[in-house]
Coordinates of C-alpha atoms in Angstrom, one line a residue:
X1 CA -53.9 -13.0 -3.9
X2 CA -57.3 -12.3 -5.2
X3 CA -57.7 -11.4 -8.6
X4 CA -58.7 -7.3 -8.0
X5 CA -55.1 -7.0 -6.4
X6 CA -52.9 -4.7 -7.2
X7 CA -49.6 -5.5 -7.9
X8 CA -48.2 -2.4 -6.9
X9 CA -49.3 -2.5 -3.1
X10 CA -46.8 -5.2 -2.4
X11 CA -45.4 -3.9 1.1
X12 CA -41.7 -2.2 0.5
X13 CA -40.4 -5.3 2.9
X14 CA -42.1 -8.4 0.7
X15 CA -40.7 -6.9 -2.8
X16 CA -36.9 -6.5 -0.9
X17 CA -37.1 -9.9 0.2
X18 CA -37.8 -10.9 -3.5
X19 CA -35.5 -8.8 -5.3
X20 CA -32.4 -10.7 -3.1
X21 CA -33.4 -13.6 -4.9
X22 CA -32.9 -12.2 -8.1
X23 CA -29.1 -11.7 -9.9
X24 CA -28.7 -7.4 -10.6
X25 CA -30.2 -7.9 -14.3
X26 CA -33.5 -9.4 -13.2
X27 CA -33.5 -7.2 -10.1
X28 CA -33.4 -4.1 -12.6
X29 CA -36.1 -5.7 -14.8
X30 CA -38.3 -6.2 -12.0
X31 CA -37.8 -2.6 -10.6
X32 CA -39.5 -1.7 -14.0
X33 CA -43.1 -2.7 -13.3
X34 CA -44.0 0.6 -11.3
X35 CA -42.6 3.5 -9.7
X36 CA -43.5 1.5 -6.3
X37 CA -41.5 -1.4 -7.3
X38 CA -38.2 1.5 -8.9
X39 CA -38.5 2.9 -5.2
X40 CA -37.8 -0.2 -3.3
X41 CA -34.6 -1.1 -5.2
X42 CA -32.5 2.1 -4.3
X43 CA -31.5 0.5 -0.9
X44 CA -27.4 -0.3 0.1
X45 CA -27.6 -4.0 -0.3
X46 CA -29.0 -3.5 -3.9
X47 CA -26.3 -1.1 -5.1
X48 CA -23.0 -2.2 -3.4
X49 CA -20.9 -0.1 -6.0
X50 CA -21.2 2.4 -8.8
X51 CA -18.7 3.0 -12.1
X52 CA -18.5 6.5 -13.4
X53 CA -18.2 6.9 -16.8
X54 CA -17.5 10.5 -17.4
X55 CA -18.1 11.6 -20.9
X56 CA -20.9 13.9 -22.4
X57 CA -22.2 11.5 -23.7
X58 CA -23.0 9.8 -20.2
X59 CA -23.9 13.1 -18.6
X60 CA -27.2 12.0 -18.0
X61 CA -26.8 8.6 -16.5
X62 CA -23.8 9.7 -14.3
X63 CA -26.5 12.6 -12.9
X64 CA -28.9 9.7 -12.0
X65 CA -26.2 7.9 -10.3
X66 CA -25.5 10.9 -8.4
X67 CA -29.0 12.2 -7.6
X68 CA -30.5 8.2 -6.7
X69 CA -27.4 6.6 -5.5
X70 CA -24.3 8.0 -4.7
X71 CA -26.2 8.4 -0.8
X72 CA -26.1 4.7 -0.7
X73 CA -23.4 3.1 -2.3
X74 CA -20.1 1.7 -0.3
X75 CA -17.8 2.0 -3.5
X76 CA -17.2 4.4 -6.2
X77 CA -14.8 4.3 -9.1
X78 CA -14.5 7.6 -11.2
X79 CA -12.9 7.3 -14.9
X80 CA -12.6 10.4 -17.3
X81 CA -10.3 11.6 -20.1
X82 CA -8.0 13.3 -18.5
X83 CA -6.2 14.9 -20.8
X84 CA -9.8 16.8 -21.6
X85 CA -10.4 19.9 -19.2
X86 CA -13.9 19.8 -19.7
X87 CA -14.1 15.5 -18.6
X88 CA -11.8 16.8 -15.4
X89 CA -14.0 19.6 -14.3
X90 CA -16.7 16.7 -14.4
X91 CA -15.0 14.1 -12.6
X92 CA -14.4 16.5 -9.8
X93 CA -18.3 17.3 -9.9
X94 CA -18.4 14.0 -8.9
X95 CA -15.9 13.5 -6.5
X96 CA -17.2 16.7 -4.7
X97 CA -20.9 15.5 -4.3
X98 CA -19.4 11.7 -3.1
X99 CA -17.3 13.6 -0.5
X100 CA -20.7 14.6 1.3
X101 CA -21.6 10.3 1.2
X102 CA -22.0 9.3 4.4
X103 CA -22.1 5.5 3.2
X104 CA -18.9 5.7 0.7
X105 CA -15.8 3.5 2.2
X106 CA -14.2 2.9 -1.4
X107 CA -13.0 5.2 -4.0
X108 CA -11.1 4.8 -7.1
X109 CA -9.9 7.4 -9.4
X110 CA -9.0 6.4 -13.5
X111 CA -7.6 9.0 -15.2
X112 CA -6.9 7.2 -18.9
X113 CA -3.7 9.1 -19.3
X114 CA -0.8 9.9 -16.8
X115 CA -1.2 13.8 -17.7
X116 CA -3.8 15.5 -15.8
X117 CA -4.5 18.4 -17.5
X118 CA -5.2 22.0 -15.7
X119 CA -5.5 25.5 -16.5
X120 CA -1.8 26.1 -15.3
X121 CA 1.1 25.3 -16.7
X122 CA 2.9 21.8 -15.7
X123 CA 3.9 21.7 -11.7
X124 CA 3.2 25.8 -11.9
X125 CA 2.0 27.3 -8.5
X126 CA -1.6 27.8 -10.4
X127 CA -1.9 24.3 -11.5
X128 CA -0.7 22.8 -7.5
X129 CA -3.8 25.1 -6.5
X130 CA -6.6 23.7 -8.7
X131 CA -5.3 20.3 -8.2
X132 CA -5.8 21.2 -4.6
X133 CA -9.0 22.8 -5.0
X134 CA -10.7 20.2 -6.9
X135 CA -9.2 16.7 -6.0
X136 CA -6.9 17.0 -2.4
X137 CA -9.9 18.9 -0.5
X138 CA -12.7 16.8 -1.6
X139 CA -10.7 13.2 -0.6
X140 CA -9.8 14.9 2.7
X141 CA -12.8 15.5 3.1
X142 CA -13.8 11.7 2.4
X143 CA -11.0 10.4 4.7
X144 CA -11.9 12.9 7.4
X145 CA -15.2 11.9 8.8
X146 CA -15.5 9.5 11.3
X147 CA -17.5 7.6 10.0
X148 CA -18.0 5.4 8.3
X149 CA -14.2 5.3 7.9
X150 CA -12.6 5.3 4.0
X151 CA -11.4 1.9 3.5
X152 CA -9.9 2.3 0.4
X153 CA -8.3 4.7 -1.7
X154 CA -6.7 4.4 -5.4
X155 CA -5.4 7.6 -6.8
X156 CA -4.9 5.8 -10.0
X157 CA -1.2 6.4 -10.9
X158 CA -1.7 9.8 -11.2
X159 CA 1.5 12.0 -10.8
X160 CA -0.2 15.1 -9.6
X161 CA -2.3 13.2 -7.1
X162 CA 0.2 10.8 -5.7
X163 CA 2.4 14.3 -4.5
X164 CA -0.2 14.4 -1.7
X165 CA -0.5 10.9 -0.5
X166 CA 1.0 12.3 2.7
X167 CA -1.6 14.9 2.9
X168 CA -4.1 12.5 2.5
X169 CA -2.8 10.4 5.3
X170 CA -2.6 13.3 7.4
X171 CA -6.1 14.0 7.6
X172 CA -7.4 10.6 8.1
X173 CA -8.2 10.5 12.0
X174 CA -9.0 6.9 11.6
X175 CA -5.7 5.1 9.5
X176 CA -6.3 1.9 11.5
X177 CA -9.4 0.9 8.8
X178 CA -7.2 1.6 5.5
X179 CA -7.3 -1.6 3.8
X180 CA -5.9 -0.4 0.4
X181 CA -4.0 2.5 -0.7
X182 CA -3.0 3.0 -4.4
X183 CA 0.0 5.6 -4.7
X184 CA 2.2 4.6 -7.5
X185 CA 2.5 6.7 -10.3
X186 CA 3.1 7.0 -14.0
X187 CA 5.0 9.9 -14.6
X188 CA 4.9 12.0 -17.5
X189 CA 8.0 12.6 -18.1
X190 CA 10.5 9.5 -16.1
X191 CA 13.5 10.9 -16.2
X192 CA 12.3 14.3 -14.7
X193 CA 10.1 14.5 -11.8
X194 CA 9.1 16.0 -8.5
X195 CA 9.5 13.7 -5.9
X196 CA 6.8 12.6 -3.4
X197 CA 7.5 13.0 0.1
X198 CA 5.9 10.5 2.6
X199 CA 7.2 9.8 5.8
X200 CA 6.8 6.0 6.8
X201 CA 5.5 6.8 10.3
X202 CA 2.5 7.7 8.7
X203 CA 1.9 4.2 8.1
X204 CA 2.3 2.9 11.4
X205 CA -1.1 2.9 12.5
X206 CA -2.1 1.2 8.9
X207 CA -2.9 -1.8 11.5
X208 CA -5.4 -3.4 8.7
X209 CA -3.6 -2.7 5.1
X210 CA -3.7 -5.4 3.1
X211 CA -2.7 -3.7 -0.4
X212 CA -0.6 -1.1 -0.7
X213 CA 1.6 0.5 -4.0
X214 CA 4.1 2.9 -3.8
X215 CA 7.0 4.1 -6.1
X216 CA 10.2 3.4 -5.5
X217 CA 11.8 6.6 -5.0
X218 CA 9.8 7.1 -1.4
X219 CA 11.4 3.4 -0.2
X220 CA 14.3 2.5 1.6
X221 CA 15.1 0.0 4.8
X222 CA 13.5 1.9 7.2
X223 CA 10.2 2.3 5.3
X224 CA 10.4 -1.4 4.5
X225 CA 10.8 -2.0 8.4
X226 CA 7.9 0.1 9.5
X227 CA 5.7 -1.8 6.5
X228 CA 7.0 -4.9 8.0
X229 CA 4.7 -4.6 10.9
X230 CA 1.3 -3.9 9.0
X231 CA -0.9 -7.4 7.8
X232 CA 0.7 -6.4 3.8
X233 CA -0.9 -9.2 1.5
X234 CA 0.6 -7.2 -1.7
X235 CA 2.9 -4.2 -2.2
X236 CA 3.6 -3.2 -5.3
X237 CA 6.2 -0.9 -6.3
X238 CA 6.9 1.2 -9.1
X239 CA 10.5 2.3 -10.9
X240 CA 10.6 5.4 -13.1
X241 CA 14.3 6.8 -12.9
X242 CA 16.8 6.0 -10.2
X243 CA 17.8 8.9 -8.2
X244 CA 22.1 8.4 -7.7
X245 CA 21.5 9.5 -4.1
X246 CA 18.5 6.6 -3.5
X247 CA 19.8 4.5 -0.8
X248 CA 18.5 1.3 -2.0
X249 CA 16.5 -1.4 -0.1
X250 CA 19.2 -4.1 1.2
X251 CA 18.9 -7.7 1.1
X252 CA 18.7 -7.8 5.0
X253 CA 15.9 -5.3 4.6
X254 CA 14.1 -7.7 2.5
X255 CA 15.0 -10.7 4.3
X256 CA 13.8 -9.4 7.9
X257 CA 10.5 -8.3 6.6
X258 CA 9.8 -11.3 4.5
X259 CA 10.3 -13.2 8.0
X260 CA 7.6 -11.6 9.9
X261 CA 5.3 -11.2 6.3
X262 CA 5.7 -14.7 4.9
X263 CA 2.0 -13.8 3.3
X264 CA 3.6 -11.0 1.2
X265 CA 3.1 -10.5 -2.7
X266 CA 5.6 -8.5 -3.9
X267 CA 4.6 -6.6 -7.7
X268 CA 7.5 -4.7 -9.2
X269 CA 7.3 -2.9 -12.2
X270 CA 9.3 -0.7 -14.3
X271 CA 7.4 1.8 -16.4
X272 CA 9.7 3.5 -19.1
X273 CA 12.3 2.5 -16.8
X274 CA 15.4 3.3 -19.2
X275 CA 18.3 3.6 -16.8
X276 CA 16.9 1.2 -14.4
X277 CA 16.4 -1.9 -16.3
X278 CA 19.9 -1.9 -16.7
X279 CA 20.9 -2.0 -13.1
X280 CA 17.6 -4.2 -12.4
X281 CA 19.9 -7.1 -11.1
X282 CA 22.8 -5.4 -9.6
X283 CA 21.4 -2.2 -7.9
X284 CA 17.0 -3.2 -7.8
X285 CA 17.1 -7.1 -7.4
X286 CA 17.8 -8.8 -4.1
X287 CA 17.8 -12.6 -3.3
X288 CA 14.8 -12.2 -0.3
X289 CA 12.6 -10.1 -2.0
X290 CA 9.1 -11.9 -2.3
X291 CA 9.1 -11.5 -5.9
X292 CA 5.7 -12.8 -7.3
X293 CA 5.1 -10.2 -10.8
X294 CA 7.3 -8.7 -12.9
X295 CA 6.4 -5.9 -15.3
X296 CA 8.8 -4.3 -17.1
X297 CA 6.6 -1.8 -19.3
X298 CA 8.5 0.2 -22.4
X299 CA 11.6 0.3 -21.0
X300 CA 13.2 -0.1 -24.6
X301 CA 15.6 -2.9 -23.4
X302 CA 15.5 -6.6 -22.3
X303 CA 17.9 -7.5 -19.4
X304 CA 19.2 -11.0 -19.9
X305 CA 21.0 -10.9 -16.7
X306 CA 17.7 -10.0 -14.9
X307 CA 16.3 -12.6 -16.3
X308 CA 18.1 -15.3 -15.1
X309 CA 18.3 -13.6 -11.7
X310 CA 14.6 -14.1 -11.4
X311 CA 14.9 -18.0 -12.2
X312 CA 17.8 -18.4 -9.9
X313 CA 16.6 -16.5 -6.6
X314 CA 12.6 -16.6 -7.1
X315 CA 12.1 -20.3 -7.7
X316 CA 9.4 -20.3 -5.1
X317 CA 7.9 -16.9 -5.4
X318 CA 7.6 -16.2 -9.0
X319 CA 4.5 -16.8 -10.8
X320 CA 4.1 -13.7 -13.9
X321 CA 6.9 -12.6 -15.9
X322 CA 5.8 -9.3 -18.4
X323 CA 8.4 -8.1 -20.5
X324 CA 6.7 -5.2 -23.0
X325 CA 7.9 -3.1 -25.4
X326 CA 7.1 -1.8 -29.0
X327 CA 8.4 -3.3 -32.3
X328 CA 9.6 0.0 -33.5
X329 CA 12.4 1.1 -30.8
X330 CA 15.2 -1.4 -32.8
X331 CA 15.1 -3.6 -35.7
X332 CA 17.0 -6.6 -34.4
X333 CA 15.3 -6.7 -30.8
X334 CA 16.1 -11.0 -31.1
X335 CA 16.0 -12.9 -27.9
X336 CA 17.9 -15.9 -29.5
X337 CA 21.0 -13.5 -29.8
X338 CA 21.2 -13.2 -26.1
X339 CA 21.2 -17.1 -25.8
X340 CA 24.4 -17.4 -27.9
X341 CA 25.8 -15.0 -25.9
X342 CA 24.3 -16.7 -22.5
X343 CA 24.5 -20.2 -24.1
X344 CA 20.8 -20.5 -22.4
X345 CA 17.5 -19.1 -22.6
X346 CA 16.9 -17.3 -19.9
X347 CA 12.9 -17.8 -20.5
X348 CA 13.5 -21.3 -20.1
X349 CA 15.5 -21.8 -17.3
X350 CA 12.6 -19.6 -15.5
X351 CA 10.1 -22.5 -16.7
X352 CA 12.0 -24.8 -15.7
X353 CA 13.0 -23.7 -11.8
X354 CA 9.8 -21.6 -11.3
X355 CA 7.5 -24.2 -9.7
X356 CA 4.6 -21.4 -9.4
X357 CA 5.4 -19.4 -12.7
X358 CA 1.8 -19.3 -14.5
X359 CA 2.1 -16.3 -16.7
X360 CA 4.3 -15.3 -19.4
X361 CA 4.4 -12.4 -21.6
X362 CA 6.7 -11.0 -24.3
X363 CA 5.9 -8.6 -26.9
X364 CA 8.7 -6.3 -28.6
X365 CA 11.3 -9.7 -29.3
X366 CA 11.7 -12.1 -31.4
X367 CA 11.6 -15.8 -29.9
X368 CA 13.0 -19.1 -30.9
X369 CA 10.1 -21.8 -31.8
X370 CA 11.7 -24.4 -30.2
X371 CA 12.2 -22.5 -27.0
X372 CA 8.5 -21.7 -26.6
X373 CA 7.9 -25.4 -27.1
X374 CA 10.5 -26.0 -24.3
X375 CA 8.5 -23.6 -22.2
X376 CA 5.4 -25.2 -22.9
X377 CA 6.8 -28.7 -21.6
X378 CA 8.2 -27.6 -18.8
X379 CA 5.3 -25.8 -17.1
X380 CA 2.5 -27.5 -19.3
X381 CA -1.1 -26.5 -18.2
X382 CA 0.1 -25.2 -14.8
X383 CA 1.4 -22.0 -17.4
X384 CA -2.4 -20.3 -18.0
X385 CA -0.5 -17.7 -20.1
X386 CA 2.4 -17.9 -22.6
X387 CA 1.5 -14.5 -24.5
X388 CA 4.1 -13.3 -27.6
X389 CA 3.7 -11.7 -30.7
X390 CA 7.5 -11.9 -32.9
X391 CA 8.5 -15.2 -33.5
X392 CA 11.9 -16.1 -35.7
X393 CA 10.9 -14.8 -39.1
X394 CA 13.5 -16.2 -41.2
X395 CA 10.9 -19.2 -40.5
X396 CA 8.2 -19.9 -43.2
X397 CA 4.7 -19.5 -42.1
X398 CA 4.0 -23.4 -42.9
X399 CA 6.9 -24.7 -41.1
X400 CA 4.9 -22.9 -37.8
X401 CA 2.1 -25.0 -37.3
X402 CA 3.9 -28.3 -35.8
X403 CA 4.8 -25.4 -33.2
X404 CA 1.7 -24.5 -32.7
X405 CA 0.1 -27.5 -32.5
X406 CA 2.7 -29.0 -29.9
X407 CA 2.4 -25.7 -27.4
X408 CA -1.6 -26.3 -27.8
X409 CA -1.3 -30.0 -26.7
X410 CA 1.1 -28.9 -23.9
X411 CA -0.7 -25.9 -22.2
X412 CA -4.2 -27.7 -22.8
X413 CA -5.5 -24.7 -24.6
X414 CA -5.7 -23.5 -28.1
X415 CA -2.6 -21.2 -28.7
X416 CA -0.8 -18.9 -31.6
X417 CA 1.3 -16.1 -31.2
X418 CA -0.7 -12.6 -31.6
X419 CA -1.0 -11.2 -35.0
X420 CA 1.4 -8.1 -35.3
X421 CA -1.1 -6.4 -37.3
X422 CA -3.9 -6.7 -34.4
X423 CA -1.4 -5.6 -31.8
X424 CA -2.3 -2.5 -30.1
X425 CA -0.7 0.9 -31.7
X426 CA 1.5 1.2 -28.6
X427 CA 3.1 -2.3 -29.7
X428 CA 3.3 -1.4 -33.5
X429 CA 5.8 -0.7 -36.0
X430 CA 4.6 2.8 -36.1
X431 CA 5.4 6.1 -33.9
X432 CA 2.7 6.7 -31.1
X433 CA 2.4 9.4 -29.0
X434 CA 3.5 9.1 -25.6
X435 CA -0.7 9.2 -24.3
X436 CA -1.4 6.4 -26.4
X437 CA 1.4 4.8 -24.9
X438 CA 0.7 5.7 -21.3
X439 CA -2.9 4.9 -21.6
X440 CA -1.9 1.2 -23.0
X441 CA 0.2 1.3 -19.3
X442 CA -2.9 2.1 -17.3
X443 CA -4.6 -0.2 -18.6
X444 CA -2.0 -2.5 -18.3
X445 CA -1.2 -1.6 -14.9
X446 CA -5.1 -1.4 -13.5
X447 CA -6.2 -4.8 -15.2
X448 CA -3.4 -6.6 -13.3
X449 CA -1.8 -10.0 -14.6
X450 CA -4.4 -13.0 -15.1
X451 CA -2.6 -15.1 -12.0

């Protein structure tokens, strides 16, 4: 190029052909030379998906989004406080303006808390109708046109919102492109709910879901038999109460559809779970299940019996085992009285007859040194987490670091137990309120385990 050139006269097709060479960073630098350069970078293969942050103090970068991008992009993820009217009325600014997208196949809604406040009061005729107003008809909308179809949907565990999952799927004249459907919940209060009612026919033409999460009160054998016939890579279910009248799912449910789904992650968790994780083994459990995460989230109890159900039946399956609660629901919350009464830990017998177990986490109990060290041998580096935070405390501090050292040297990785005093609140010694503890489960829930 001679020397009079002018940068800026690069032909919109050279500088796109450039900027695929360059990773998003350098991409967004370069876009910064001239407004010809800015113009050429708002294009679908440059902008793939967008997070929205809503907050005032992002007000004006979410409005960008919206105005340069949200034509374009394939994926959207929407996160606001809400618990704040104001962040709510935002997020569905958002959600209504992406409904019109005509490019949109992914969207993913992060409320921080499980509460989603309204005007109305709680499950009131005026609350159903602004929920309705402002979230239902907009992701009808979305899953109405015909094209290009919504591929996935993610209501993120939002009571209020999972209570029309079957309105949702009504409207889509197109189910056979689903790929993921988020409709678990976190309920607000667990042991008194409104139950969400979805029919599993709905799901029969589901012919390409992959993920799917649901709670446990809308399953039972024949909803597990018409899931059986969809290409299901994960389901993941979620326990709150247990309804007397719930049928169940039988072992020869589980067994039949693990037969024709050999592919199958199963992810159950319990989320303030208090009536269930007693029954977890008896009444929840069942030999086939394809068991490969457990979380069992504030459910103010440890099961010993479930424990050693999951190292006798999911030998094969098994590979993340999170048991979570505070420090401040009991005083004496000590593992190593359960093995007296067992004569075994149940946390190593899982090691030890779990060939795929990689993660482990235990927060809320107090552990036996030498156990962990057990655990550590037995699964050595094949175990990428071994996460605890109460160790026996009759032990002096210096008496911990041959521990330490030895559970370093066997998961080949530096390791100590968390501090207690870095814990999050929702782990502490002290009295949190029940959004601080919920948003802790979110996050929780959304990051996933790190298998």
């Amino acid at each position: 190029m001679s020397k009079g050139s002018n940068w800026g006269e690069l032909p919109a097709l050279v500088l796109t052909n450039l900027f695929q060479y360059l990773d998003y960073h350098d991409r967004l630098q370069a876009s910064a030379v001239c407004w010809h350069w800015r113009s050429v970078i708002f294009q679908p293969r440059f902008f793939k998906g967008i997070h929205f942050d809503v907050a005032r103090e992002n007000n004006k970068k979410n409005s960008f989004f919206l105005q340069s991008l949200a034509h374009i992009i394939s994926a959207a993820k929407i996160s606001f406080d809400s618990c704040n009217l104001y962040d709510v009325e935002l997020a569905t600014e958002i959600l209504y303006k992406l409904s019109k997208s005509s490019c949109l196949s992914s969207l993913s809604l992060q409320p921080k808390y499980a509460t989603l406040v309204t005007p109305g009061r709680f499950y009131s005729e005026e609350e159903w109708n602004y929920i309705y107003k402002l979230f239902v008809e907009p992701i009808k909308a979305l899953l109405g046109r015909p094209n290009p179809p919504l591929k996935e949907l993610d209501l993120g565990c939002s009571e209020i919102l999972t209570l029309h999952a079957a309105d949702f799927l009504n409207s889509c004249p197109r189910p056979q492109f689903l790929q993921r459907l988020g409709f678990a919940s976190v309920k607000q209060d667990p042991s008194h709910y409104a139950l969400s009612a979805i029919e599993p026919t709905l799901f029969e033409k589901c012919q390409a879901l992959q993920q799917l999460s649901l709670d446990y009160d809308t399953m039972c054998d024949e909803f597990l038999q018409t899931l059986q016939l969809l290409p299901l890579r994960r389901l993941t279910i979620h326990v709150h109460g247990l309804d007397e009248e719930h049928p169940g799912i039988s072992e020869g449910a589980w067994a039949t559809f693990c037969a024709k789904n050999p592919q199958t992650e199963l992810h159950l968790t319990l989320v303030c779970a208090y009536e269930a994780v007693d029954i977890l083994h008896s009444h929840i459990l069942r030999p086939s299940m394809p068991l490969s995460h457990l979380k069992v989230l504030f459910c103010e109890r440890i099961n010993c019996d479930a424990l050693e159900y999951l190292s006798r039946y999911y030998k094969e399956t098994l590979k993340s085992m999170i048991w979570v609660d505070s420090m401040r629901i009991q005083e004496y919350r000590n593992i190593m009285e359960l093995v007296l009464r067992t004569e075994q830990d149940p946390l190593v017998m899982m090691a030890w007859r779990c060939k795929k177990l990689e993660e482990i986490v235990i927060h809320g109990y107090v552990l036996d040194p030498h156990n962990l060290v057990g655990i550590s041998r037995l699964r050595g580096r094949d175990l990428k987490v071994l996460e605890v935070s109460r160790i026996d405390l009759s032990m002096p501090s210096v008496m911990m670091t041959p521990f330490i050292e030895e559970i370093s040297t066997q998961l080949g990785q530096k390791w100590a137990p968390l501090d207690p005093k870095t814990l999050p609140a929702a782990l502490g010694f002290y009295p949190v309120s029940d959004d601080v503890r919920d948003q802790y489960i979110l996050r929780y829930i959304r990051n996933g385990s790190s298998t």
